[in-house]
Amino acid sequence: MTPFLRKYHRAIWNAFAIVLPALFVAAIFALPKPIADSQFNSRQPAALPQVMKSIETEGFLINLRANPATNERQLEIIVRKPLTVPTALVYLTETAESKPENGILLGNLTATGEHRFELGAAANIETYPFLLLFDPVKNQAIENFELG
């Protein structure tokens, strides 16, 4: 390599040593902020104050909660152990042997932790006293609980 090329080569590498870190820092600041999807609401409603009924098993703690002041009702399912299925649908049904199609779909369980479902006027515990956890992949009931 000729002296001219060595000098030119060193100048290029010195420029890279200054410019590249500056570009990396600029790229970090130029990253867009995450945008919350307005159609996806991952908010968990706050637990209502009064526990009307509680069912406890090895894998689940199920609380039927209410607010006497507003007549609101809420079903709280605490999944203690990981589910053996990828997802479980939660239904209120009339009998323990009822099919999911005859019940009211409340939502789904996908992981351990607390899951709360608001019970509207249609989801009356007197009419639908059974809670069905259903596996839609295998099309079978996982577990059944009596709430009423």
mmCIF file of C-alpha atoms in Angstrom:
data_model
loop_
_atom_site.group_PDB
_atom_site.id
_atom_site.type_symbol
_atom_site.label_atom_id
_atom_site.label_comp_id
_atom_site.label_asym_id
_atom_site.label_seq_id
_atom_site.Cartn_x
_atom_site.Cartn_y
_atom_site.Cartn_z
ATOM 1 C CA MET A 1 0.000 0.000 0.000
ATOM 2 C CA THR A 2 1.435 3.381 -0.987
ATOM 3 C CA PRO A 3 1.808 6.147 1.604
ATOM 4 C CA PHE A 4 -1.025 8.083 -0.009
ATOM 5 C CA LEU A 5 -3.390 5.080 0.237
ATOM 6 C CA ARG A 6 -2.330 4.394 3.871
ATOM 7 C CA LYS A 7 -3.113 7.985 4.772
ATOM 8 C CA TYR A 8 -6.460 7.838 2.937
ATOM 9 C CA HIS A 9 -7.286 4.468 4.547
ATOM 10 C CA ARG A 10 -6.521 5.784 8.058
ATOM 11 C CA ALA A 11 -8.671 8.881 7.458
ATOM 12 C CA ILE A 12 -11.629 6.752 6.345
ATOM 13 C CA TRP A 13 -11.353 4.514 9.451
ATOM 14 C CA ASN A 14 -11.071 7.528 11.751
ATOM 15 C CA ALA A 15 -14.208 8.983 10.151
ATOM 16 C CA PHE A 16 -16.003 5.655 10.668
ATOM 17 C CA ALA A 17 -14.932 5.632 14.309
ATOM 18 C CA ILE A 18 -16.657 8.988 14.841
ATOM 19 C CA VAL A 19 -19.652 8.727 12.507
ATOM 20 C CA LEU A 20 -20.844 5.147 13.187
ATOM 21 C CA PRO A 21 -21.401 5.535 16.972
ATOM 22 C CA ALA A 22 -23.166 8.846 16.312
ATOM 23 C CA LEU A 23 -25.425 7.107 13.766
ATOM 24 C CA PHE A 24 -26.203 4.286 16.252
ATOM 25 C CA VAL A 25 -27.238 6.800 18.924
ATOM 26 C CA ALA A 26 -29.317 8.743 16.387
ATOM 27 C CA ALA A 27 -31.035 5.499 15.307
ATOM 28 C CA ILE A 28 -31.997 4.721 18.914
ATOM 29 C CA PHE A 29 -33.606 8.159 19.299
ATOM 30 C CA ALA A 30 -35.341 7.826 15.924
ATOM 31 C CA LEU A 31 -37.186 4.623 16.915
ATOM 32 C CA PRO A 32 -40.938 5.267 16.905
ATOM 33 C CA LYS A 33 -42.820 5.077 20.179
ATOM 34 C CA PRO A 34 -45.188 2.092 20.535
ATOM 35 C CA ILE A 35 -48.734 2.961 19.581
ATOM 36 C CA ALA A 36 -51.548 1.515 21.696
ATOM 37 C CA ASP A 37 -54.172 -0.220 19.613
ATOM 38 C CA SER A 38 -57.512 1.338 20.464
ATOM 39 C CA GLN A 39 -59.363 -1.822 19.377
ATOM 40 C CA PHE A 40 -57.467 -4.003 21.857
ATOM 41 C CA ASN A 41 -58.356 -3.372 25.478
ATOM 42 C CA SER A 42 -56.156 -5.385 27.830
ATOM 43 C CA ARG A 43 -57.443 -3.550 30.897
ATOM 44 C CA GLN A 44 -58.538 -5.783 33.734
ATOM 45 C CA PRO A 45 -61.582 -4.364 35.540
ATOM 46 C CA ALA A 46 -61.115 -3.636 39.227
ATOM 47 C CA ALA A 47 -62.385 -6.276 41.633
ATOM 48 C CA LEU A 48 -65.796 -5.557 43.082
ATOM 49 C CA PRO A 49 -65.838 -5.253 46.901
ATOM 50 C CA GLN A 50 -68.111 -8.076 48.064
ATOM 51 C CA VAL A 51 -67.427 -11.798 47.504
ATOM 52 C CA MET A 52 -70.786 -13.576 47.222
ATOM 53 C CA LYS A 53 -69.482 -17.086 46.623
ATOM 54 C CA SER A 54 -66.054 -18.664 46.402
ATOM 55 C CA ILE A 55 -65.004 -22.001 44.897
ATOM 56 C CA GLU A 56 -61.484 -23.244 45.462
ATOM 57 C CA THR A 57 -59.745 -26.116 43.668
ATOM 58 C CA GLU A 58 -56.139 -27.078 43.171
ATOM 59 C CA GLY A 59 -55.816 -25.127 39.933
ATOM 60 C CA PHE A 60 -58.459 -22.411 40.287
ATOM 61 C CA LEU A 61 -59.970 -19.945 42.721
ATOM 62 C CA ILE A 62 -63.334 -18.698 41.489
ATOM 63 C CA ASN A 63 -65.040 -15.755 43.165
ATOM 64 C CA LEU A 64 -68.468 -14.426 42.367
ATOM 65 C CA ARG A 65 -68.206 -10.751 43.297
ATOM 66 C CA ALA A 66 -70.811 -8.019 43.609
ATOM 67 C CA ASN A 67 -71.189 -4.354 44.362
ATOM 68 C CA PRO A 68 -74.326 -3.878 46.484
ATOM 69 C CA ALA A 69 -74.507 -0.165 45.714
ATOM 70 C CA THR A 70 -74.724 -0.601 41.931
ATOM 71 C CA ASN A 71 -76.014 -4.204 41.598
ATOM 72 C CA GLU A 72 -73.034 -5.061 39.413
ATOM 73 C CA ARG A 73 -71.784 -8.637 39.362
ATOM 74 C CA GLN A 74 -68.418 -9.964 38.363
ATOM 75 C CA LEU A 75 -66.855 -13.387 37.955
ATOM 76 C CA GLU A 76 -63.226 -13.558 39.027
ATOM 77 C CA ILE A 77 -61.155 -16.599 38.055
ATOM 78 C CA ILE A 78 -57.654 -16.909 39.461
ATOM 79 C CA VAL A 79 -55.678 -19.531 37.570
ATOM 80 C CA ARG A 80 -53.107 -20.925 40.010
ATOM 81 C CA LYS A 81 -51.466 -23.582 37.831
ATOM 82 C CA PRO A 82 -50.689 -23.294 34.127
ATOM 83 C CA LEU A 83 -53.469 -24.596 31.919
ATOM 84 C CA THR A 84 -52.842 -27.834 30.035
ATOM 85 C CA VAL A 85 -54.538 -26.357 26.965
ATOM 86 C CA PRO A 86 -53.507 -23.296 24.924
ATOM 87 C CA THR A 87 -56.749 -21.475 25.654
ATOM 88 C CA ALA A 88 -59.935 -22.147 27.576
ATOM 89 C CA LEU A 89 -63.267 -20.506 26.863
ATOM 90 C CA VAL A 90 -65.415 -19.545 29.867
ATOM 91 C CA TYR A 91 -69.160 -20.149 29.588
ATOM 92 C CA LEU A 92 -72.122 -19.843 31.934
ATOM 93 C CA THR A 93 -74.505 -22.758 31.324
ATOM 94 C CA GLU A 94 -77.906 -23.915 32.594
ATOM 95 C CA THR A 95 -76.824 -27.452 33.546
ATOM 96 C CA ALA A 96 -73.538 -29.234 34.156
ATOM 97 C CA GLU A 97 -74.049 -31.252 30.948
ATOM 98 C CA SER A 98 -74.956 -28.275 28.752
ATOM 99 C CA LYS A 99 -73.090 -27.676 25.530
ATOM 100 C CA PRO A 100 -71.222 -24.374 25.117
ATOM 101 C CA GLU A 101 -73.596 -23.351 22.322
ATOM 102 C CA ASN A 102 -76.414 -23.237 24.901
ATOM 103 C CA GLY A 103 -74.464 -21.048 27.319
ATOM 104 C CA ILE A 104 -73.207 -17.492 27.535
ATOM 105 C CA LEU A 105 -69.608 -16.897 26.486
ATOM 106 C CA LEU A 106 -67.804 -14.662 28.993
ATOM 107 C CA GLY A 107 -64.281 -14.723 27.573
ATOM 108 C CA ASN A 108 -61.157 -16.841 27.567
ATOM 109 C CA LEU A 109 -58.361 -17.910 29.905
ATOM 110 C CA THR A 110 -54.880 -18.098 28.442
ATOM 111 C CA ALA A 111 -52.420 -17.887 31.318
ATOM 112 C CA THR A 112 -52.038 -18.014 35.068
ATOM 113 C CA GLY A 113 -53.202 -14.988 37.010
ATOM 114 C CA GLU A 114 -56.416 -13.091 37.603
ATOM 115 C CA HIS A 115 -59.170 -12.907 35.018
ATOM 116 C CA ARG A 116 -62.327 -10.901 35.671
ATOM 117 C CA PHE A 117 -65.511 -10.973 33.634
ATOM 118 C CA GLU A 118 -68.367 -8.509 34.012
ATOM 119 C CA LEU A 119 -71.722 -10.270 34.292
ATOM 120 C CA GLY A 120 -74.372 -8.290 32.497
ATOM 121 C CA ALA A 121 -78.134 -8.652 32.785
ATOM 122 C CA ALA A 122 -78.174 -11.656 30.400
ATOM 123 C CA ALA A 123 -75.603 -13.565 32.492
ATOM 124 C CA ASN A 124 -77.881 -14.216 35.447
ATOM 125 C CA ILE A 125 -76.470 -16.746 37.949
ATOM 126 C CA GLU A 126 -79.976 -17.946 38.837
ATOM 127 C CA THR A 127 -80.635 -18.857 35.178
ATOM 128 C CA TYR A 128 -77.092 -20.009 34.367
ATOM 129 C CA PRO A 129 -75.726 -21.493 37.618
ATOM 130 C CA PHE A 130 -72.864 -23.530 36.102
ATOM 131 C CA LEU A 131 -69.457 -22.359 34.935
ATOM 132 C CA LEU A 132 -67.948 -24.351 32.075
ATOM 133 C CA LEU A 133 -64.281 -24.155 31.051
ATOM 134 C CA PHE A 134 -64.139 -25.433 27.477
ATOM 135 C CA ASP A 135 -61.227 -26.345 25.194
ATOM 136 C CA PRO A 136 -62.150 -25.179 21.667
ATOM 137 C CA VAL A 137 -59.193 -27.007 20.070
ATOM 138 C CA LYS A 138 -60.131 -30.487 21.324
ATOM 139 C CA ASN A 139 -63.822 -29.559 21.535
ATOM 140 C CA GLN A 140 -64.195 -30.882 25.083
ATOM 141 C CA ALA A 141 -65.023 -29.613 28.549
ATOM 142 C CA ILE A 142 -62.036 -29.008 30.813
ATOM 143 C CA GLU A 143 -63.860 -28.418 34.066
ATOM 144 C CA ASN A 144 -67.317 -27.584 35.359
ATOM 145 C CA PHE A 145 -68.213 -25.591 38.502
ATOM 146 C CA GLU A 146 -71.542 -24.933 40.196
ATOM 147 C CA LEU A 147 -71.988 -21.250 41.081
ATOM 148 C CA GLY A 148 -75.659 -21.198 42.062
#
